[in-house]
Coordinates of C-alpha atoms and ligand atoms in Angstrom, one line a residue:
X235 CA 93.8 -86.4 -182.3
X236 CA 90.6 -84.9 -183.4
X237 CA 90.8 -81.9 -186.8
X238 CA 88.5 -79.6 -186.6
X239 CA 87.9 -76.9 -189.5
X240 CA 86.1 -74.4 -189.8
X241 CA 85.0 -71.7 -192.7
X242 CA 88.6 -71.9 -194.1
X243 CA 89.2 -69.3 -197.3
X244 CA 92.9 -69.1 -198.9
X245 CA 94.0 -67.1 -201.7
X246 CA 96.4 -67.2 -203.9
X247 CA 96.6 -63.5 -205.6
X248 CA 93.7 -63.2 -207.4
X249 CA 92.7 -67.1 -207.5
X250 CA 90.0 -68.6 -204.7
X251 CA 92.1 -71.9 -204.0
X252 CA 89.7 -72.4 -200.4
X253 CA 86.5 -71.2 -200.0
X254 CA 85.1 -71.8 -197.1
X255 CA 86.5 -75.3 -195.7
X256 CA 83.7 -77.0 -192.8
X257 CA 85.3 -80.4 -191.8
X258 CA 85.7 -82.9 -188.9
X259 CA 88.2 -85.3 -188.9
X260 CA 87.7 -87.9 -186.1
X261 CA 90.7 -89.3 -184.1
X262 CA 92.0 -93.1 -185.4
X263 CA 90.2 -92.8 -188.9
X264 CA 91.9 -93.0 -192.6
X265 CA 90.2 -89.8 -194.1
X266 CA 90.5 -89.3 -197.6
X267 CA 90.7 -86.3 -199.3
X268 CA 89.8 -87.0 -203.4
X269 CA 88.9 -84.2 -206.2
X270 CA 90.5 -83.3 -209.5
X271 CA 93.7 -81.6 -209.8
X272 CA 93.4 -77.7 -209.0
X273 CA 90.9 -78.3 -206.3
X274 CA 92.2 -77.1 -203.7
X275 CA 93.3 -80.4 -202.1
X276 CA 96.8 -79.6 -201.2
X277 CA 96.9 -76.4 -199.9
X278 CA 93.6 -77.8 -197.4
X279 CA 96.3 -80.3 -196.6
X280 CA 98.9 -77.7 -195.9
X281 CA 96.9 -75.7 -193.8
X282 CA 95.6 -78.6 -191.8
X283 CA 99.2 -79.1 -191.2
X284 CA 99.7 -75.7 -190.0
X285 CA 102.5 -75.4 -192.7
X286 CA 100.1 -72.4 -194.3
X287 CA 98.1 -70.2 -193.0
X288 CA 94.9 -69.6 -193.9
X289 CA 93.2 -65.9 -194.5
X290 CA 90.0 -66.4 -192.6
X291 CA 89.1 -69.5 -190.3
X292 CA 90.8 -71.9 -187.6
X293 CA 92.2 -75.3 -187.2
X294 CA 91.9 -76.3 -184.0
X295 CA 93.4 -79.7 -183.0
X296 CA 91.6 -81.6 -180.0
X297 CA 89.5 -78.0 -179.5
X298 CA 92.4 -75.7 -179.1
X299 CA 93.1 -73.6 -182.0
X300 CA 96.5 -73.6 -183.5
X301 CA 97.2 -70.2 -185.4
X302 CA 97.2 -68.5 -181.7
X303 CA 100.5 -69.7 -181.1
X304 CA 103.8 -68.0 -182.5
X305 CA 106.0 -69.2 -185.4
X306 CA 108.3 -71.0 -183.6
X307 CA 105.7 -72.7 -180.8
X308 CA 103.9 -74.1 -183.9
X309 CA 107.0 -75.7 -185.9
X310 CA 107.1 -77.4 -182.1
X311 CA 103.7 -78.2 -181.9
X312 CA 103.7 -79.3 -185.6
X313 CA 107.1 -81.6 -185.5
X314 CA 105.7 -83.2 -182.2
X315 CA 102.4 -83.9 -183.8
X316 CA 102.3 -84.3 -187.1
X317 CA 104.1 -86.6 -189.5
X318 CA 104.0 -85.7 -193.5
X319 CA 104.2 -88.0 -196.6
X320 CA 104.4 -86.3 -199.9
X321 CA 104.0 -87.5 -203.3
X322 CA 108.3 -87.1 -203.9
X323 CA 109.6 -88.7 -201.0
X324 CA 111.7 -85.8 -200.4
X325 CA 114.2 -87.9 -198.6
X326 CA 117.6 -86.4 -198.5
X327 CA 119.7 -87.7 -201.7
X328 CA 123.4 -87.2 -199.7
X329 CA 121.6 -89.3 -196.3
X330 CA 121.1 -92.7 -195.4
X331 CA 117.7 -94.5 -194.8
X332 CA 118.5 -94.3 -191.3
X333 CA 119.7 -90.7 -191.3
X334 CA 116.6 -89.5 -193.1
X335 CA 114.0 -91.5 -190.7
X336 CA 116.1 -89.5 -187.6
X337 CA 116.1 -85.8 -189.1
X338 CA 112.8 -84.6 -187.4
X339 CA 113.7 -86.4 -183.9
X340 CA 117.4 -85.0 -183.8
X341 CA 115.6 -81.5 -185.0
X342 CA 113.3 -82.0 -181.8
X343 CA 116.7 -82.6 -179.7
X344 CA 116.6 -86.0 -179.2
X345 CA 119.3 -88.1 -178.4
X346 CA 121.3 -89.3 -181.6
X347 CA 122.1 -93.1 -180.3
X348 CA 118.2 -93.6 -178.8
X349 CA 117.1 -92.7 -182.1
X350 CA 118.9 -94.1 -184.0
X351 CA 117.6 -97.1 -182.6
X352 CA 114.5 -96.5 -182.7
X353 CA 114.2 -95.3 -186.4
X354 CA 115.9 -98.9 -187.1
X355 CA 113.2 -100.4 -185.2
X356 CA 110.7 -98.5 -187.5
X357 CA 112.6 -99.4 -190.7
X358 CA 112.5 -103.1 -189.5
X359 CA 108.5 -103.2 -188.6
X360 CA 108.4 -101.7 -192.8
X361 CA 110.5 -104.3 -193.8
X362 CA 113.9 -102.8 -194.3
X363 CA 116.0 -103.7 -192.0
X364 CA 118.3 -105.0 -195.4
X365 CA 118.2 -101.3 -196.3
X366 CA 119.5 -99.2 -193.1
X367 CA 122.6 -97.9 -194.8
X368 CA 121.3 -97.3 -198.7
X369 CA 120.8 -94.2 -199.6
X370 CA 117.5 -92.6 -201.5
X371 CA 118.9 -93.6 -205.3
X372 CA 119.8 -97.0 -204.4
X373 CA 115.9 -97.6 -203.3
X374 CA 113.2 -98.6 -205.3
X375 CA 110.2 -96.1 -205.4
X376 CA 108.1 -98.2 -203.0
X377 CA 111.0 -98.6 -200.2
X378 CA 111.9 -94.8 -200.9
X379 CA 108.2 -94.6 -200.0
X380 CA 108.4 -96.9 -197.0
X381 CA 111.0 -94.8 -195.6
X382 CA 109.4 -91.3 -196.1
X383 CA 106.5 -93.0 -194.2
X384 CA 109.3 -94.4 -191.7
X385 CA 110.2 -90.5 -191.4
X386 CA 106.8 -89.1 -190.5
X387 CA 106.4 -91.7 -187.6
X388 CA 110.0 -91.5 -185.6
X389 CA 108.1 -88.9 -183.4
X390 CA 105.2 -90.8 -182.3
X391 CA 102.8 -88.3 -184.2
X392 CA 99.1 -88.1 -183.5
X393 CA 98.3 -87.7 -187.0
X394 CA 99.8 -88.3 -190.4
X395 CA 99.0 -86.4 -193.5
X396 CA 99.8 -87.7 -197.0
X397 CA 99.6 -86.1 -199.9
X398 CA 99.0 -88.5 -203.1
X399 CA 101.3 -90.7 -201.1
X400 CA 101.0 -93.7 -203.9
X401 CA 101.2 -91.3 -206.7
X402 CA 104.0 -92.6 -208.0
X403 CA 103.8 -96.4 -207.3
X404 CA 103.2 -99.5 -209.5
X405 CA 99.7 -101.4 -207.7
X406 CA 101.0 -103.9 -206.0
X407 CA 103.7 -101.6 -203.9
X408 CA 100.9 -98.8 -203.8
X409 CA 98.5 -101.6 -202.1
X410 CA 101.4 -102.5 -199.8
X411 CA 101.5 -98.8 -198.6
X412 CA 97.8 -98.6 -198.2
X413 CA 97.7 -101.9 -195.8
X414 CA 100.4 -100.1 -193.9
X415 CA 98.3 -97.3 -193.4
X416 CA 95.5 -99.4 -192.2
X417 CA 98.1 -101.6 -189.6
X418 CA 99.4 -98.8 -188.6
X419 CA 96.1 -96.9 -187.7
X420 CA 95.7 -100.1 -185.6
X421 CA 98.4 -100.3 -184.3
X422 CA 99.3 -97.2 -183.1
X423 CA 96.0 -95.5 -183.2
X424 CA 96.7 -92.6 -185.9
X425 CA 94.8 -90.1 -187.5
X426 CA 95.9 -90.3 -191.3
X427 CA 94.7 -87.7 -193.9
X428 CA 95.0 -88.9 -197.2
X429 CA 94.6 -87.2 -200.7
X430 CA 94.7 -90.1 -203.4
X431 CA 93.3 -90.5 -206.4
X432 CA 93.3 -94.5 -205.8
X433 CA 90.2 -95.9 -206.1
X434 CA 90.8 -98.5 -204.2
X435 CA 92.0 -97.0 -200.8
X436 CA 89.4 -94.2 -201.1
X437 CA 87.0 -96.8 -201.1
X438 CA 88.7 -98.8 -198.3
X439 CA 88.8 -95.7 -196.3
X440 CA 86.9 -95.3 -192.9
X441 CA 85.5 -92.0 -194.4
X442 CA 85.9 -90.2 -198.0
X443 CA 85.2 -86.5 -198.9
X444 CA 85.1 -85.0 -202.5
X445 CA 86.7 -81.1 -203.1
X446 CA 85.8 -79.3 -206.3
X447 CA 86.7 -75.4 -207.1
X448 CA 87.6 -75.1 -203.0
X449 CA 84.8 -76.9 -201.3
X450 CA 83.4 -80.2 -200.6
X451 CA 80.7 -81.8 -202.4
Ligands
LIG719 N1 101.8 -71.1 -203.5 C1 100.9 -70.9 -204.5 N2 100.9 -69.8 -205.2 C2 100.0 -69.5 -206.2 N3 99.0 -70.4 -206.5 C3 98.9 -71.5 -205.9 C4 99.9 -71.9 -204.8 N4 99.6 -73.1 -204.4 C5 98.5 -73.5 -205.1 N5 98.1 -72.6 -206.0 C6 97.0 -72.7 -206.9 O1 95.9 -73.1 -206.2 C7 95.1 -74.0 -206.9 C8 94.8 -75.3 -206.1 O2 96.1 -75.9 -205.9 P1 96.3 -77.2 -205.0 O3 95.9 -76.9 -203.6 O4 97.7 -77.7 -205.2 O5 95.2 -78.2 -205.7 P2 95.2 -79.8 -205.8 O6 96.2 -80.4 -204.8 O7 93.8 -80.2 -205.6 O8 95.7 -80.1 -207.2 C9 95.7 -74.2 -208.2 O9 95.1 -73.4 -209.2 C10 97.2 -73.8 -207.9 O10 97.8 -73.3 -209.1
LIG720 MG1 97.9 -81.5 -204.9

């Protein structure tokens, strides 16, 4: 799927976080997003993922704007759609691997046993099938990772957006996720969004855009 946005603004009280947002991500690329803490990275992110709204401006996905849609058709549109990694995994501490990767199919009503398998399938292609039944604190940060990745694609999404994604990872397991990124674009012909502040998969990216103060440079 194709991002389009256009002349985005977001506030936050008094502060100018977005100010005025023109950008085109293309279908099947690894965008990344890069810029200095405060700039406005996130909450671009957020509002690309239709999590926040912003004041003025659209998002439209494929050409058809999303913030026409209610509350309740865009949490559809968005768990169908979109998969999220954050910088925490944000897995949940009382679930299993497994359990986690199935939370946003069996919120989208899918049946428990298909999915199950499948999200064991996914685990597997990441390379823990040895981990299916640990839960978060018995991980290491880069399979925590691997399964918050594992998470955002048990609903087929069109796109994935990451936010600092390797933040928190030694190099070796941080180059490991970016590969997967890369496969998986191949693979399954994703759109990722990526904010990093790795050199290294910035520069490996398909395409890289600079925010300062809310805009691109
Ligand atoms: N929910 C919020 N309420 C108030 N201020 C916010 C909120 N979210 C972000 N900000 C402010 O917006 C600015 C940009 O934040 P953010 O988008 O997180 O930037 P980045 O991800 O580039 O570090 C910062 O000054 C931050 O404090
Ligand atoms: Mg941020």
């Amino acid at each position: 799927m194709a991002i389009l946005l256009k002349n985005i603004h977001k506030s936050f009280g008094h502060v100018n976080v977005l100010r005025g947002i023109d950008l085109e991500i293309p279908d099947n690329k690894v965008f990344c997003i890069v810029g200095a803490s405060g700039a406005g990275k996130t909450t671009l992110l957020h509002i690309m993922g239709t999590i926040e709204k912003p004041d003025q401006g659209e998002v439209l996905y494929n050409g058809v704007s999303v913030f026409g849609q209610s509350d309740k058709q865009l949490s559809i549109f968005r768990n169908k759609h979109i998969g999220f990694i954050f910088q925490f995994h944000h897995l949940l501490p009382e679930f299993t691997a497994l359990e986690n990767v199935c939370i946003p199919a069996l919120i989208s009503g899918q049946n428990r046993k298909e999915t199950e398998e499948h999200a064991a399938e996914i685990l597997q292609k990441l390379g823990l099938e040895e981990r299916l039944q640990h839960k978060p604190a018995a991980l290491s940060g880069g399979e925590q990772q691997r399964v918050a990745v594992a998470r955002s694609l048990i609903n087929n999404p069109d796109v994935i957006l990451a936010d600092e994604p390797s933040g928190n990872l030694d190099s070796d397991n941080a180059r490991d996720l970016h590969e997967l990124f890369f496969k998986l674009k191949e693979d399954f012909g994703q759109t990722f969004v990526i904010i990093t502040h790795n050199d290294d998969l910035a520069d490996l990216s398909d395409q890289k855009i600079t925010m300062k103060d809310g805009l691109l440079i």
